[in-house]
Amino acid sequence: EVQLLESGGGLAQPGGSLRLSCVASGFTFSTYAMSWVRQAPGKGLEWVSAINESGGKTYYADFVKGRFAISRDNSKNTLYLQMSSLGAEDTAVYYCAKGYSSSYYGIFDYWGQGSLVTVSS
Amino acid sequence: EIVLTQSPGTLSLSPGERATLSCRASQSVSKNYLAWYQQKPGQAPRLLMFGISTRASGIPDRFSGSGSGTDFTLTISRLEPEDFAVYYCQQYGKLPWTFGQGTKVEIK
């Protein structure tokens, strides 16, 4: 059974930093691209970032470019999102999502339960 | 970026009725790379459909997708109680991948 378990969310100060982790199990982590998708309270879904299977290629939405960094450790089956220069607009539940296949990174067939990030002073 | 506009915002229907959800793109969706997700309160989204009309694993055949280019439709042939939820379309043909704002299907 595929499982994605996020952690690391919580309260951050404006301008501060936070690192999210997502531990994967139930599939061969190193052979799938992964993404982060967020959802502000009461709002819709927003794709944030993606990383290919090896970690050699990363992709970002414009609104996080230069502030967030996605990475992965395939030896630990773990995906990361390092967030910095956080603003109130970054307050959201952040989901870790698995890419469907090597040809279709952008289809998200499994999702974690989400990690809430709140940016407030 | 490709903007996806879903309509209606809310659909009020009874169990057993047919639901028709629309998703319109601001430009043609490359290779018909269009997916649909279902989200229930307090839960993560669930993949329903990709490639416009291919059902994801375990999705019942009362769900169907259609369309091409810029206009897409998700149809639920006969609503079951568990189908009342929010539905999002998503394009994955061009970065940044984008979602529609969602259509809520509620019990009338």
Coordinates of C-alpha atoms in Angstrom, one line a residue:
Chain A
E1 CA 0.0 0.0 0.0
V2 CA 1.4 3.4 -1.0
Q3 CA 1.8 5.8 1.9
L4 CA 3.1 9.3 2.0
L5 CA 3.6 10.8 5.4
E6 CA 4.3 14.5 5.7
S7 CA 5.8 16.3 8.7
G8 CA 7.5 19.5 9.6
G9 CA 4.6 21.9 9.4
G10 CA 3.7 24.4 12.1
L11 CA 3.8 28.0 12.9
A12 CA 6.5 30.2 11.2
Q13 CA 7.2 33.9 11.5
P14 CA 6.9 36.1 8.5
G15 CA 10.3 36.0 6.8
G16 CA 11.1 32.8 8.5
S17 CA 11.9 29.3 7.3
L18 CA 10.5 25.8 7.6
R19 CA 11.4 22.4 6.1
L20 CA 8.7 19.9 5.2
S21 CA 9.5 16.2 4.9
C22 CA 7.5 13.4 3.2
V23 CA 8.4 9.8 3.9
A24 CA 7.2 7.4 1.2
S25 CA 6.5 3.7 1.4
G26 CA 4.8 1.0 -0.5
F27 CA 6.5 1.8 -3.9
T28 CA 9.9 2.1 -5.3
F29 CA 10.4 5.8 -4.4
S30 CA 13.5 6.3 -6.5
T31 CA 11.6 5.5 -9.8
Y32 CA 8.9 8.2 -9.5
A33 CA 8.9 12.0 -9.7
M34 CA 7.3 13.7 -6.7
S35 CA 5.6 17.0 -6.2
W36 CA 4.4 19.4 -3.5
V37 CA 0.8 20.8 -3.9
R38 CA -0.7 23.3 -1.5
Q39 CA -4.1 24.4 -0.4
A40 CA -4.8 27.6 1.4
P41 CA -7.6 27.4 4.0
G42 CA -10.9 27.2 2.2
K43 CA -9.3 27.6 -1.2
G44 CA -8.3 25.4 -4.2
L45 CA -5.2 23.4 -5.1
E46 CA -2.0 25.0 -6.2
W47 CA 1.0 23.1 -7.6
V48 CA 4.2 24.3 -5.9
S49 CA 7.2 22.2 -7.0
A50 CA 8.3 18.9 -8.6
I51 CA 11.4 16.9 -8.7
N52 CA 12.4 14.1 -11.1
E53 CA 13.3 10.6 -10.1
S54 CA 17.0 11.2 -9.5
G55 CA 16.6 14.6 -8.0
G56 CA 18.6 16.1 -10.9
K57 CA 15.7 18.2 -12.3
T58 CA 13.5 20.5 -10.3
Y59 CA 10.5 22.6 -11.2
Y60 CA 8.8 25.5 -9.4
A61 CA 5.8 27.7 -9.6
D62 CA 6.7 31.3 -10.1
F63 CA 5.3 32.3 -6.7
V64 CA 7.9 30.2 -4.9
K65 CA 10.9 30.5 -7.2
G66 CA 14.0 31.6 -5.3
R67 CA 12.3 31.0 -1.9
F68 CA 11.5 27.3 -1.8
A69 CA 13.8 24.4 -2.7
I70 CA 12.6 20.8 -3.3
S71 CA 15.0 17.9 -2.8
R72 CA 14.9 14.2 -2.2
D73 CA 17.0 11.5 -0.5
N74 CA 16.3 8.2 -2.3
S75 CA 18.2 6.3 0.3
K76 CA 15.7 7.4 2.9
N77 CA 12.6 7.4 0.7
T78 CA 12.1 11.0 1.7
L79 CA 11.0 14.1 -0.2
Y80 CA 11.8 17.6 1.2
L81 CA 10.6 21.1 0.8
Q82 CA 12.8 23.9 2.2
M83 CA 10.7 27.0 2.5
S84 CA 12.3 30.4 3.3
S85 CA 11.2 34.1 3.2
L86 CA 7.7 32.9 4.2
G87 CA 4.8 35.3 3.9
A88 CA 1.2 35.1 5.1
E89 CA 0.2 34.0 1.5
D90 CA 2.2 30.8 2.1
T91 CA -0.2 29.7 4.8
A92 CA -1.7 26.4 3.5
V93 CA -1.8 22.7 3.9
Y94 CA 1.1 21.3 1.9
Y95 CA 0.6 17.9 0.3
C96 CA 3.2 15.6 -0.9
A97 CA 2.1 13.8 -4.1
K98 CA 3.5 11.0 -6.2
G99 CA 3.8 11.3 -9.9
Y100 CA 1.9 8.7 -11.9
S101 CA 4.8 7.5 -14.1
S102 CA 8.1 8.5 -15.6
S103 CA 6.2 9.9 -18.6
Y104 CA 3.5 11.7 -16.6
Y105 CA 5.1 13.6 -13.8
G106 CA 2.1 15.9 -13.5
I107 CA -0.6 13.3 -12.7
F108 CA -0.8 12.9 -9.0
D109 CA -2.0 9.4 -8.2
Y110 CA -1.3 9.3 -4.5
W111 CA -1.3 12.1 -1.9
G112 CA -0.2 12.4 1.7
Q113 CA -2.5 13.6 4.4
G114 CA -1.0 17.1 4.3
S115 CA 1.0 19.3 6.7
L116 CA -0.3 22.6 7.8
V117 CA 2.0 25.6 7.6
T118 CA 0.8 28.8 9.2
V119 CA 2.8 32.0 8.7
S120 CA 1.9 34.5 11.4
S121 CA 3.6 36.8 13.9
Chain B
E1 CA 0.2 30.0 -17.4
I2 CA -2.9 28.1 -18.4
V3 CA -5.9 29.3 -16.4
L4 CA -8.6 26.7 -15.8
T5 CA -12.1 28.0 -15.1
Q6 CA -14.6 25.5 -13.7
S7 CA -18.4 25.9 -13.8
P8 CA -20.7 26.0 -12.0
G9 CA -19.2 26.9 -8.7
T10 CA -21.7 24.8 -6.9
L11 CA -24.0 22.1 -8.2
S12 CA -27.0 21.1 -6.0
L13 CA -28.4 17.7 -7.0
S14 CA -30.1 14.7 -5.5
P15 CA -28.7 11.2 -5.3
G16 CA -29.4 9.3 -8.5
E17 CA -29.2 12.4 -10.6
R18 CA -26.7 13.1 -13.3
A19 CA -23.9 15.7 -12.7
T20 CA -22.1 17.6 -15.4
L21 CA -19.1 19.6 -14.5
S22 CA -17.3 21.9 -16.9
C23 CA -13.7 23.0 -17.1
R24 CA -12.5 25.6 -19.6
A25 CA -8.9 26.4 -20.3
S26 CA -7.5 29.7 -21.3
Q27 CA -5.5 28.0 -24.1
S28 CA -5.4 24.6 -25.7
V29 CA -4.3 21.9 -23.3
S30 CA -1.3 20.2 -24.7
K31 CA -1.8 16.6 -25.7
N32 CA -5.1 16.6 -23.9
Y33 CA -3.2 16.3 -20.6
L34 CA -6.2 17.0 -18.4
A35 CA -7.0 15.3 -15.1
W36 CA -9.8 15.4 -12.5
Y37 CA -9.6 15.0 -8.8
Q38 CA -12.2 14.6 -6.1
Q39 CA -11.7 16.0 -2.6
K40 CA -13.9 15.5 0.5
P41 CA -13.7 17.7 3.6
G42 CA -10.6 17.0 5.6
Q43 CA -9.2 14.6 3.1
A44 CA -6.5 14.8 0.5
P45 CA -7.5 14.9 -3.2
R46 CA -8.1 11.6 -5.0
L47 CA -7.2 11.1 -8.7
L48 CA -10.3 10.3 -10.7
M49 CA -9.4 10.7 -14.3
F50 CA -6.4 11.6 -16.5
G51 CA -5.8 11.9 -20.2
I52 CA -9.4 13.4 -20.3
S53 CA -11.2 10.1 -20.1
T54 CA -9.0 7.4 -18.5
R55 CA -10.3 6.4 -15.1
A56 CA -7.8 6.0 -12.4
S57 CA -7.5 2.7 -10.6
G58 CA -10.6 1.8 -8.6
I59 CA -12.8 4.6 -10.0
P60 CA -16.3 3.4 -10.8
D61 CA -17.6 3.7 -14.4
R62 CA -20.3 6.1 -13.4
F63 CA -17.5 8.7 -13.8
S64 CA -16.6 9.7 -17.3
G65 CA -14.6 12.4 -18.9
S66 CA -14.8 14.1 -22.3
G67 CA -13.7 17.1 -24.3
S68 CA -10.7 18.4 -26.2
G69 CA -8.7 21.5 -26.8
T70 CA -10.0 24.0 -24.2
D71 CA -13.3 22.5 -23.1
F72 CA -13.7 19.5 -20.9
T73 CA -16.4 17.8 -19.0
L74 CA -16.6 15.4 -16.1
T75 CA -19.9 13.5 -15.9
I76 CA -21.2 11.5 -13.0
S77 CA -24.0 9.4 -14.5
R78 CA -25.9 8.7 -11.3
L79 CA -24.8 10.4 -8.1
E80 CA -24.1 8.1 -5.1
P81 CA -24.0 9.5 -1.6
E82 CA -20.2 9.3 -1.5
D83 CA -19.9 11.4 -4.7
F84 CA -20.9 14.7 -2.9
A85 CA -17.5 16.5 -2.8
V86 CA -15.4 19.1 -4.5
Y87 CA -14.0 18.3 -7.9
Y88 CA -11.0 19.9 -9.5
C89 CA -9.7 19.8 -13.0
Q90 CA -5.9 20.1 -13.7
Q91 CA -3.8 20.4 -16.7
Y92 CA -0.4 18.8 -16.7
G93 CA 0.7 19.5 -20.3
K94 CA 2.5 22.7 -19.6
L95 CA 4.4 24.0 -16.6
P96 CA 3.3 25.4 -14.3
W97 CA 0.7 22.7 -13.9
T98 CA -2.5 24.4 -12.9
F99 CA -5.8 23.5 -11.3
G100 CA -9.3 24.9 -11.7
Q101 CA -10.9 26.6 -8.7
G102 CA -13.2 23.6 -8.1
T103 CA -16.9 22.7 -8.4
K104 CA -18.7 21.7 -5.2
V105 CA -21.4 19.0 -5.7
E106 CA -23.8 19.2 -2.8
I107 CA -26.9 17.4 -1.8
K108 CA -30.0 19.2 -2.8

